[in-house]
């Protein structure tokens, strides 16, 4: 299962955001005693389409798509040089498929900011530079080993050329993801686990006094930094949403109205994380089970069959497909979508769309 590692400076509210996302109830100060093992939890991906399909079929079982979140220890300034948890932290980050970067925007005199003041733009820069320094260190170590060889093989020469290009880019204090590397090149360097190549989502951790953008320090600059870097930005009222998780749905809605919040940050954050990982959802439906399945973007119908069961991929014949939107528009009637030609038989090369409802026909 793909996972998102939650990173940020100490006392940025990472564990609070982890609890908001997962309801795991992890101890908020769990890392203050030197604990390095991350908190982990698997959560369901909110999807109204799944709820609507379940209401139609009334199945015995409803199975949502899932994603794992990993709450990592705080990244200290100079972590790349061994400060704080140093390499222990960076190794956990390297294992993550994508990063959720929590930035503290709230002031709390009882919990002083480790840098002495609230400055989201500065904090963003500190963490980003530590990730860049780590990638530079990996490159320098590999180039040093290559330089000790008298003769380089063809693949090693090509690798050296790539690493020198990356090093030059990182020296300009810019992450590798900005290079938009082609898939073949990404496959070649996968083993390096470059941190600045990982998809990243920025989370502004707010308190109840910051419902207006003007009340968020450096908000406009953060918007510019993230949009220019191709990053998504999500606002979450961490402490408030963590406390709201214990309320009934009715009390939650009332609380949200009082704060002027249309949607819980938790739901948008989970959806954005799912999207950031390059995942889409397709559905299988029936009276026994309605289920959301997770596959990578641009997967084929045979990939979808394999996600359900390897035998389905091995004996694949055809996929019967209708998109959720068409199904809903025609009253959730298979007869109606078939009559309109919207229920189709597709071959193994069909590219699955997010929201497709699929029935695999196979024979083994």
mmCIF file of C-alpha atoms in Angstrom:
data_model
loop_
_atom_site.group_PDB
_atom_site.id
_atom_site.type_symbol
_atom_site.label_atom_id
_atom_site.label_comp_id
_atom_site.label_asym_id
_atom_site.label_seq_id
_atom_site.Cartn_x
_atom_site.Cartn_y
_atom_site.Cartn_z
ATOM 1 C CA UNK A 1 0.000 0.000 0.000
ATOM 2 C CA UNK A 2 1.290 3.457 -0.908
ATOM 3 C CA UNK A 3 1.903 5.845 1.964
ATOM 4 C CA UNK A 4 2.331 9.549 2.686
ATOM 5 C CA UNK A 5 4.992 10.606 5.181
ATOM 6 C CA UNK A 6 4.048 13.623 7.302
ATOM 7 C CA UNK A 7 7.026 15.955 7.740
ATOM 8 C CA UNK A 8 7.707 19.383 9.209
ATOM 9 C CA UNK A 9 9.682 21.226 11.852
ATOM 10 C CA UNK A 10 9.325 20.143 15.506
ATOM 11 C CA UNK A 11 6.136 21.484 17.137
ATOM 12 C CA UNK A 12 4.532 22.247 13.770
ATOM 13 C CA UNK A 13 1.554 20.032 14.656
ATOM 14 C CA UNK A 14 2.405 16.982 12.541
ATOM 15 C CA UNK A 15 1.008 14.485 15.024
ATOM 16 C CA UNK A 16 -2.118 16.606 15.433
ATOM 17 C CA UNK A 17 -2.632 16.494 11.658
ATOM 18 C CA UNK A 18 -1.929 12.735 11.748
ATOM 19 C CA UNK A 19 -4.684 12.349 14.352
ATOM 20 C CA UNK A 20 -7.052 14.520 12.313
ATOM 21 C CA UNK A 21 -6.441 12.303 9.274
ATOM 22 C CA UNK A 22 -6.564 8.949 11.004
ATOM 23 C CA UNK A 23 -8.406 9.307 14.315
ATOM 24 C CA UNK A 24 -5.561 7.220 15.736
ATOM 25 C CA UNK A 25 -5.252 9.246 18.940
ATOM 26 C CA UNK A 26 -1.450 9.223 18.825
ATOM 27 C CA UNK A 27 0.242 11.050 21.686
ATOM 28 C CA UNK A 28 0.852 14.554 20.401
ATOM 29 C CA UNK A 29 4.188 14.896 22.217
ATOM 30 C CA UNK A 30 5.333 11.376 21.386
ATOM 31 C CA UNK A 31 8.639 12.491 19.911
ATOM 32 C CA UNK A 32 9.674 14.744 22.784
ATOM 33 C CA UNK A 33 11.209 11.796 24.607
ATOM 34 C CA UNK A 34 13.422 10.854 21.670
ATOM 35 C CA UNK A 35 11.031 8.319 20.102
ATOM 36 C CA UNK A 36 12.006 7.722 16.485
ATOM 37 C CA UNK A 37 9.620 4.980 15.317
ATOM 38 C CA UNK A 38 6.865 6.698 13.295
ATOM 39 C CA UNK A 39 3.135 6.459 13.978
ATOM 40 C CA UNK A 40 1.290 4.647 11.187
ATOM 41 C CA UNK A 41 -2.385 4.297 10.307
ATOM 42 C CA UNK A 42 -4.467 3.271 7.295
ATOM 43 C CA UNK A 43 -7.519 5.436 6.525
ATOM 44 C CA UNK A 44 -10.481 5.197 4.182
ATOM 45 C CA UNK A 45 -10.568 7.635 1.275
ATOM 46 C CA UNK A 46 -13.795 9.695 1.437
ATOM 47 C CA UNK A 47 -15.805 9.123 -1.749
ATOM 48 C CA UNK A 48 -19.438 10.173 -2.121
ATOM 49 C CA UNK A 49 -19.711 8.020 -5.266
ATOM 50 C CA UNK A 50 -19.113 4.901 -3.172
ATOM 51 C CA UNK A 51 -21.792 6.032 -0.702
ATOM 52 C CA UNK A 52 -24.297 6.571 -3.515
ATOM 53 C CA UNK A 53 -23.572 3.178 -5.062
ATOM 54 C CA UNK A 54 -23.979 1.531 -1.663
ATOM 55 C CA UNK A 55 -27.348 3.257 -1.260
ATOM 56 C CA UNK A 56 -28.451 1.796 -4.621
ATOM 57 C CA UNK A 57 -27.248 -1.791 -4.144
ATOM 58 C CA UNK A 58 -27.589 -2.056 -0.351
ATOM 59 C CA UNK A 59 -24.769 -4.615 -0.265
ATOM 60 C CA UNK A 60 -23.729 -6.843 2.604
ATOM 61 C CA UNK A 61 -20.319 -5.165 2.552
ATOM 62 C CA UNK A 62 -18.933 -1.771 1.484
ATOM 63 C CA UNK A 63 -15.158 -1.527 0.973
ATOM 64 C CA UNK A 64 -13.595 1.913 0.407
ATOM 65 C CA UNK A 65 -10.203 2.723 -1.092
ATOM 66 C CA UNK A 66 -7.477 3.169 1.515
ATOM 67 C CA UNK A 67 -4.236 5.066 2.016
ATOM 68 C CA UNK A 68 -1.571 4.909 4.730
ATOM 69 C CA UNK A 69 -0.267 7.938 6.612
ATOM 70 C CA UNK A 70 3.031 7.889 8.511
ATOM 71 C CA UNK A 71 3.749 10.518 11.175
ATOM 72 C CA UNK A 72 7.499 11.146 11.117
ATOM 73 C CA UNK A 73 9.565 12.831 13.820
ATOM 74 C CA UNK A 74 10.218 16.567 13.513
ATOM 75 C CA UNK A 75 12.887 17.585 11.019
ATOM 76 C CA UNK A 76 15.401 19.835 12.763
ATOM 77 C CA UNK A 77 17.436 22.518 11.071
ATOM 78 C CA UNK A 78 20.730 20.909 9.927
ATOM 79 C CA UNK A 79 19.214 17.389 10.021
ATOM 80 C CA UNK A 80 21.234 16.645 6.887
ATOM 81 C CA UNK A 81 24.344 17.276 8.998
ATOM 82 C CA UNK A 82 23.171 14.963 11.753
ATOM 83 C CA UNK A 83 21.260 17.440 13.946
ATOM 84 C CA UNK A 84 18.186 16.164 15.786
ATOM 85 C CA UNK A 85 17.314 12.672 14.613
ATOM 86 C CA UNK A 86 19.385 13.335 11.499
ATOM 87 C CA UNK A 87 19.800 10.324 9.240
ATOM 88 C CA UNK A 88 17.222 8.281 11.184
ATOM 89 C CA UNK A 89 14.580 10.798 10.162
ATOM 90 C CA UNK A 90 15.784 11.117 6.584
ATOM 91 C CA UNK A 91 15.748 7.342 6.080
ATOM 92 C CA UNK A 92 12.064 7.236 7.074
ATOM 93 C CA UNK A 93 11.348 10.055 4.608
ATOM 94 C CA UNK A 94 13.106 8.111 1.861
ATOM 95 C CA UNK A 95 10.708 5.197 2.449
ATOM 96 C CA UNK A 96 7.632 7.398 1.865
ATOM 97 C CA UNK A 97 5.902 7.466 -1.525
ATOM 98 C CA UNK A 98 4.847 11.099 -1.090
ATOM 99 C CA UNK A 99 5.262 13.851 1.509
ATOM 100 C CA UNK A 100 2.773 15.938 3.464
ATOM 101 C CA UNK A 101 4.652 18.998 4.715
ATOM 102 C CA UNK A 102 2.966 20.562 7.768
ATOM 103 C CA UNK A 103 3.746 24.222 8.391
ATOM 104 C CA UNK A 104 2.774 25.926 11.633
ATOM 105 C CA UNK A 105 0.809 29.162 11.206
ATOM 106 C CA UNK A 106 -0.683 29.485 14.698
ATOM 107 C CA UNK A 107 0.858 31.168 17.731
ATOM 108 C CA UNK A 108 0.776 29.505 21.146
ATOM 109 C CA UNK A 109 2.939 30.976 23.942
ATOM 110 C CA UNK A 110 2.693 27.671 25.823
ATOM 111 C CA UNK A 111 4.372 25.883 22.910
ATOM 112 C CA UNK A 112 7.178 28.166 21.683
ATOM 113 C CA UNK A 113 8.189 27.828 18.047
ATOM 114 C CA UNK A 114 11.679 26.241 17.773
ATOM 115 C CA UNK A 115 12.782 29.119 15.515
ATOM 116 C CA UNK A 116 11.464 31.755 17.933
ATOM 117 C CA UNK A 117 8.633 33.181 15.806
ATOM 118 C CA UNK A 118 5.785 32.266 13.455
ATOM 119 C CA UNK A 119 7.010 32.530 9.867
ATOM 120 C CA UNK A 120 5.567 29.924 7.445
ATOM 121 C CA UNK A 121 7.721 31.087 4.521
ATOM 122 C CA UNK A 122 10.920 30.699 6.538
ATOM 123 C CA UNK A 123 9.840 27.301 7.875
ATOM 124 C CA UNK A 124 8.983 26.086 4.378
ATOM 125 C CA UNK A 125 12.472 27.090 3.236
ATOM 126 C CA UNK A 126 14.209 25.336 6.144
ATOM 127 C CA UNK A 127 12.558 21.986 5.451
ATOM 128 C CA UNK A 128 12.948 22.231 1.681
ATOM 129 C CA UNK A 129 16.660 23.015 2.035
ATOM 130 C CA UNK A 130 17.203 20.026 4.334
ATOM 131 C CA UNK A 131 15.636 17.760 1.714
ATOM 132 C CA UNK A 132 17.831 19.342 -0.967
ATOM 133 C CA UNK A 133 20.967 18.912 1.175
ATOM 134 C CA UNK A 134 20.145 15.244 1.689
ATOM 135 C CA UNK A 135 19.787 14.657 -2.065
ATOM 136 C CA UNK A 136 23.049 16.501 -2.708
ATOM 137 C CA UNK A 137 24.776 14.289 -0.149
ATOM 138 C CA UNK A 138 23.522 11.136 -1.906
ATOM 139 C CA UNK A 139 24.756 12.449 -5.259
ATOM 140 C CA UNK A 140 28.158 13.527 -3.919
ATOM 141 C CA UNK A 141 28.717 10.118 -2.330
ATOM 142 C CA UNK A 142 27.884 8.288 -5.539
ATOM 143 C CA UNK A 143 29.991 10.605 -7.725
ATOM 144 C CA UNK A 144 32.926 10.150 -5.350
ATOM 145 C CA UNK A 145 32.703 6.367 -5.724
ATOM 146 C CA UNK A 146 32.508 6.677 -9.505
ATOM 147 C CA UNK A 147 35.510 9.019 -9.570
ATOM 148 C CA UNK A 148 37.659 6.325 -7.955
ATOM 149 C CA UNK A 149 37.119 3.956 -10.870
ATOM 150 C CA UNK A 150 39.780 4.011 -13.569
ATOM 151 C CA UNK A 151 37.328 3.043 -16.300
ATOM 152 C CA UNK A 152 33.576 3.561 -16.275
ATOM 153 C CA UNK A 153 31.148 1.229 -17.974
ATOM 154 C CA UNK A 154 28.703 2.801 -20.439
ATOM 155 C CA UNK A 155 25.847 2.738 -17.904
ATOM 156 C CA UNK A 156 28.077 4.267 -15.236
ATOM 157 C CA UNK A 157 29.114 7.097 -17.570
ATOM 158 C CA UNK A 158 25.459 7.813 -18.334
ATOM 159 C CA UNK A 159 24.640 7.707 -14.622
ATOM 160 C CA UNK A 160 27.479 10.128 -13.867
ATOM 161 C CA UNK A 161 26.147 12.549 -16.472
ATOM 162 C CA UNK A 162 22.647 12.424 -14.975
ATOM 163 C CA UNK A 163 23.905 12.908 -11.418
ATOM 164 C CA UNK A 164 25.998 15.903 -12.427
ATOM 165 C CA UNK A 165 22.905 17.444 -14.039
ATOM 166 C CA UNK A 166 20.912 16.873 -10.843
ATOM 167 C CA UNK A 167 23.696 18.256 -8.677
ATOM 168 C CA UNK A 168 23.795 21.449 -10.732
ATOM 169 C CA UNK A 169 20.035 21.861 -10.354
ATOM 170 C CA UNK A 170 20.114 21.262 -6.591
ATOM 171 C CA UNK A 171 22.935 23.789 -6.208
ATOM 172 C CA UNK A 172 20.448 26.386 -7.440
ATOM 173 C CA UNK A 173 18.373 25.488 -4.325
ATOM 174 C CA UNK A 174 15.540 23.990 -6.363
ATOM 175 C CA UNK A 175 13.992 20.516 -5.910
ATOM 176 C CA UNK A 176 14.516 17.796 -8.506
ATOM 177 C CA UNK A 177 10.773 17.508 -9.157
ATOM 178 C CA UNK A 178 10.985 20.789 -11.075
ATOM 179 C CA UNK A 179 13.043 19.009 -13.758
ATOM 180 C CA UNK A 180 9.965 16.959 -14.742
ATOM 181 C CA UNK A 181 12.076 13.940 -15.600
ATOM 182 C CA UNK A 182 10.796 11.478 -18.233
ATOM 183 C CA UNK A 183 9.529 8.055 -17.004
ATOM 184 C CA UNK A 184 12.559 6.158 -18.349
ATOM 185 C CA UNK A 185 14.946 8.428 -16.458
ATOM 186 C CA UNK A 186 12.873 8.120 -13.273
ATOM 187 C CA UNK A 187 13.095 4.327 -13.497
ATOM 188 C CA UNK A 188 16.883 4.481 -13.854
ATOM 189 C CA UNK A 189 17.363 6.540 -10.685
ATOM 190 C CA UNK A 190 14.622 4.964 -8.562
ATOM 191 C CA UNK A 191 17.157 3.325 -6.246
ATOM 192 C CA UNK A 192 18.469 6.697 -5.053
ATOM 193 C CA UNK A 193 15.107 7.569 -3.404
ATOM 194 C CA UNK A 194 15.663 11.285 -3.956
ATOM 195 C CA UNK A 195 13.531 13.200 -1.465
ATOM 196 C CA UNK A 196 12.955 16.254 -3.656
ATOM 197 C CA UNK A 197 11.548 14.055 -6.422
ATOM 198 C CA UNK A 198 8.708 12.884 -4.201
ATOM 199 C CA UNK A 199 5.269 14.460 -4.683
ATOM 200 C CA UNK A 200 4.657 16.966 -1.898
ATOM 201 C CA UNK A 201 1.525 18.524 -0.427
ATOM 202 C CA UNK A 202 1.750 21.635 1.772
ATOM 203 C CA UNK A 203 -0.541 21.836 4.819
ATOM 204 C CA UNK A 204 -0.993 25.109 6.699
ATOM 205 C CA UNK A 205 -1.838 24.219 10.307
ATOM 206 C CA UNK A 206 -4.198 26.912 11.614
ATOM 207 C CA UNK A 207 -6.126 27.747 14.775
ATOM 208 C CA UNK A 208 -9.707 28.991 15.158
ATOM 209 C CA UNK A 209 -8.668 32.663 14.896
ATOM 210 C CA UNK A 210 -7.367 32.197 11.343
ATOM 211 C CA UNK A 211 -10.548 31.667 9.340
ATOM 212 C CA UNK A 212 -9.615 34.692 7.204
ATOM 213 C CA UNK A 213 -6.662 34.494 4.799
ATOM 214 C CA UNK A 214 -5.494 37.877 6.124
ATOM 215 C CA UNK A 215 -5.023 36.286 9.568
ATOM 216 C CA UNK A 216 -2.530 33.748 8.182
ATOM 217 C CA UNK A 217 1.076 35.053 8.267
ATOM 218 C CA UNK A 218 2.721 35.049 4.843
ATOM 219 C CA UNK A 219 -0.314 33.472 3.173
ATOM 220 C CA UNK A 220 -0.009 35.269 -0.168
ATOM 221 C CA UNK A 221 3.694 34.441 -0.409
ATOM 222 C CA UNK A 222 2.999 30.794 0.459
ATOM 223 C CA UNK A 223 0.378 30.693 -2.300
ATOM 224 C CA UNK A 224 2.949 32.011 -4.756
ATOM 225 C CA UNK A 225 5.687 29.610 -3.577
ATOM 226 C CA UNK A 226 3.488 26.540 -3.848
ATOM 227 C CA UNK A 227 1.765 27.422 -7.120
ATOM 228 C CA UNK A 228 5.047 28.327 -8.823
ATOM 229 C CA UNK A 229 6.518 25.030 -7.596
ATOM 230 C CA UNK A 230 3.547 22.979 -8.771
ATOM 231 C CA UNK A 231 2.519 22.073 -5.202
ATOM 232 C CA UNK A 232 -0.986 21.909 -3.733
ATOM 233 C CA UNK A 233 -1.843 23.868 -0.589
ATOM 234 C CA UNK A 234 -4.419 22.785 1.993
ATOM 235 C CA UNK A 235 -5.563 24.658 5.118
ATOM 236 C CA UNK A 236 -6.393 22.545 8.177
ATOM 237 C CA UNK A 237 -7.540 23.671 11.627
ATOM 238 C CA UNK A 238 -5.510 20.972 13.309
ATOM 239 C CA UNK A 239 -6.338 21.187 17.009
ATOM 240 C CA UNK A 240 -9.983 22.110 16.415
ATOM 241 C CA UNK A 241 -10.546 19.297 13.907
ATOM 242 C CA UNK A 242 -8.856 16.806 16.231
ATOM 243 C CA UNK A 243 -11.267 17.818 19.006
ATOM 244 C CA UNK A 244 -14.234 17.775 16.610
ATOM 245 C CA UNK A 245 -13.570 14.129 15.776
ATOM 246 C CA UNK A 246 -15.182 13.186 19.116
ATOM 247 C CA UNK A 247 -18.407 15.069 18.293
ATOM 248 C CA UNK A 248 -21.516 13.714 16.594
ATOM 249 C CA UNK A 249 -21.939 14.544 12.869
ATOM 250 C CA UNK A 250 -24.673 17.068 13.782
ATOM 251 C CA UNK A 251 -22.442 18.849 16.319
ATOM 252 C CA UNK A 252 -19.567 18.813 13.831
ATOM 253 C CA UNK A 253 -21.719 20.561 11.218
ATOM 254 C CA UNK A 254 -22.824 23.157 13.768
ATOM 255 C CA UNK A 255 -19.218 23.785 14.806
ATOM 256 C CA UNK A 256 -18.216 24.169 11.153
ATOM 257 C CA UNK A 257 -21.002 26.699 10.575
ATOM 258 C CA UNK A 258 -19.792 28.751 13.536
ATOM 259 C CA UNK A 259 -16.249 28.781 12.110
ATOM 260 C CA UNK A 260 -17.434 29.432 8.558
ATOM 261 C CA UNK A 261 -15.890 26.147 7.299
ATOM 262 C CA UNK A 262 -17.625 24.493 4.323
ATOM 263 C CA UNK A 263 -15.595 21.278 4.378
ATOM 264 C CA UNK A 264 -13.385 19.577 6.920
ATOM 265 C CA UNK A 265 -9.713 19.910 6.049
ATOM 266 C CA UNK A 266 -9.392 16.185 6.740
ATOM 267 C CA UNK A 267 -11.527 15.174 3.757
ATOM 268 C CA UNK A 268 -9.824 17.483 1.301
ATOM 269 C CA UNK A 269 -6.393 16.509 2.606
ATOM 270 C CA UNK A 270 -7.045 12.781 2.144
ATOM 271 C CA UNK A 271 -8.388 13.354 -1.384
ATOM 272 C CA UNK A 272 -5.419 15.563 -2.296
ATOM 273 C CA UNK A 273 -2.972 12.970 -0.910
ATOM 274 C CA UNK A 274 -4.653 10.226 -2.940
ATOM 275 C CA UNK A 275 -4.491 12.374 -6.063
ATOM 276 C CA UNK A 276 -0.862 13.327 -5.345
ATOM 277 C CA UNK A 277 0.110 9.658 -5.318
ATOM 278 C CA UNK A 278 -1.170 9.400 -8.885
ATOM 279 C CA UNK A 279 -4.040 7.064 -7.964
ATOM 280 C CA UNK A 280 -7.536 6.678 -9.385
ATOM 281 C CA UNK A 281 -10.562 4.716 -8.230
ATOM 282 C CA UNK A 282 -12.758 2.259 -10.101
ATOM 283 C CA UNK A 283 -15.739 0.417 -8.648
ATOM 284 C CA UNK A 284 -17.196 -3.054 -8.649
ATOM 285 C CA UNK A 285 -20.838 -3.308 -7.636
ATOM 286 C CA UNK A 286 -23.287 -5.987 -6.542
ATOM 287 C CA UNK A 287 -25.565 -6.979 -3.715
ATOM 288 C CA UNK A 288 -22.766 -8.842 -1.939
ATOM 289 C CA UNK A 289 -20.230 -6.011 -2.062
ATOM 290 C CA UNK A 290 -19.736 -2.520 -3.432
ATOM 291 C CA UNK A 291 -16.030 -1.803 -3.526
ATOM 292 C CA UNK A 292 -13.631 0.986 -4.498
ATOM 293 C CA UNK A 293 -10.371 -0.267 -6.032
ATOM 294 C CA UNK A 294 -7.134 1.681 -6.283
ATOM 295 C CA UNK A 295 -4.931 1.652 -9.387
ATOM 296 C CA UNK A 296 -2.343 4.068 -10.804
ATOM 297 C CA UNK A 297 -3.401 6.728 -13.286
ATOM 298 C CA UNK A 298 -3.306 5.488 -16.934
ATOM 299 C CA UNK A 299 -3.824 1.844 -15.932
ATOM 300 C CA UNK A 300 -5.509 -0.494 -18.415
ATOM 301 C CA UNK A 301 -8.519 -2.726 -17.952
ATOM 302 C CA UNK A 302 -6.226 -5.718 -17.551
ATOM 303 C CA UNK A 303 -4.416 -3.855 -14.755
ATOM 304 C CA UNK A 304 -7.794 -3.324 -13.104
ATOM 305 C CA UNK A 305 -8.548 -7.036 -13.491
ATOM 306 C CA UNK A 306 -5.224 -7.869 -11.832
ATOM 307 C CA UNK A 307 -5.999 -5.524 -8.924
ATOM 308 C CA UNK A 308 -9.109 -7.595 -8.219
ATOM 309 C CA UNK A 309 -7.451 -10.998 -8.691
ATOM 310 C CA UNK A 310 -4.498 -12.293 -10.684
ATOM 311 C CA UNK A 311 -6.725 -15.012 -12.213
ATOM 312 C CA UNK A 312 -8.926 -12.306 -13.736
ATOM 313 C CA UNK A 313 -5.929 -10.760 -15.462
ATOM 314 C CA UNK A 314 -4.645 -14.154 -16.594
ATOM 315 C CA UNK A 315 -7.991 -15.205 -18.114
ATOM 316 C CA UNK A 316 -9.169 -11.732 -19.166
ATOM 317 C CA UNK A 317 -11.708 -11.647 -22.012
ATOM 318 C CA UNK A 318 -13.500 -8.285 -21.828
ATOM 319 C CA UNK A 319 -14.376 -5.555 -19.352
ATOM 320 C CA UNK A 320 -17.933 -4.266 -19.160
ATOM 321 C CA UNK A 321 -17.636 -0.569 -18.313
ATOM 322 C CA UNK A 322 -19.904 2.354 -17.485
ATOM 323 C CA UNK A 323 -18.784 5.584 -15.870
ATOM 324 C CA UNK A 324 -20.323 6.537 -12.537
ATOM 325 C CA UNK A 325 -21.501 9.919 -13.865
ATOM 326 C CA UNK A 326 -23.422 8.275 -16.729
ATOM 327 C CA UNK A 327 -24.850 5.644 -14.386
ATOM 328 C CA UNK A 328 -26.062 8.319 -11.968
ATOM 329 C CA UNK A 329 -27.435 10.556 -14.730
ATOM 330 C CA UNK A 330 -29.616 7.671 -15.917
ATOM 331 C CA UNK A 331 -31.105 6.868 -12.553
ATOM 332 C CA UNK A 332 -28.574 4.187 -11.567
ATOM 333 C CA UNK A 333 -30.197 1.882 -14.108
ATOM 334 C CA UNK A 334 -27.997 -0.583 -16.009
ATOM 335 C CA UNK A 335 -30.833 -1.111 -18.478
ATOM 336 C CA UNK A 336 -30.959 2.639 -19.201
ATOM 337 C CA UNK A 337 -27.207 3.053 -19.765
ATOM 338 C CA UNK A 338 -27.165 -0.075 -21.938
ATOM 339 C CA UNK A 339 -29.983 1.329 -24.057
ATOM 340 C CA UNK A 340 -28.068 4.607 -24.489
ATOM 341 C CA UNK A 341 -24.895 2.770 -25.489
ATOM 342 C CA UNK A 342 -23.068 3.953 -22.365
ATOM 343 C CA UNK A 343 -22.490 0.425 -21.056
ATOM 344 C CA UNK A 344 -19.591 -0.787 -23.177
ATOM 345 C CA UNK A 345 -17.396 -3.838 -23.672
ATOM 346 C CA UNK A 346 -13.708 -2.869 -23.645
ATOM 347 C CA UNK A 347 -10.564 -4.822 -24.439
ATOM 348 C CA UNK A 348 -7.379 -5.229 -22.449
ATOM 349 C CA UNK A 349 -5.833 -1.956 -23.689
ATOM 350 C CA UNK A 350 -8.691 0.273 -22.491
ATOM 351 C CA UNK A 351 -7.397 3.063 -20.222
ATOM 352 C CA UNK A 352 -9.488 3.070 -17.055
ATOM 353 C CA UNK A 353 -11.010 6.421 -16.037
ATOM 354 C CA UNK A 354 -11.437 7.541 -12.457
ATOM 355 C CA UNK A 355 -15.018 6.636 -11.545
ATOM 356 C CA UNK A 356 -15.478 3.733 -13.966
ATOM 357 C CA UNK A 357 -17.735 0.911 -12.807
ATOM 358 C CA UNK A 358 -16.234 -2.306 -14.163
ATOM 359 C CA UNK A 359 -17.269 -5.940 -14.444
ATOM 360 C CA UNK A 360 -14.467 -8.238 -15.622
ATOM 361 C CA UNK A 361 -15.340 -11.148 -17.882
ATOM 362 C CA UNK A 362 -12.701 -13.851 -17.741
ATOM 363 C CA UNK A 363 -12.103 -17.549 -18.242
ATOM 364 C CA UNK A 364 -9.328 -19.746 -16.826
#
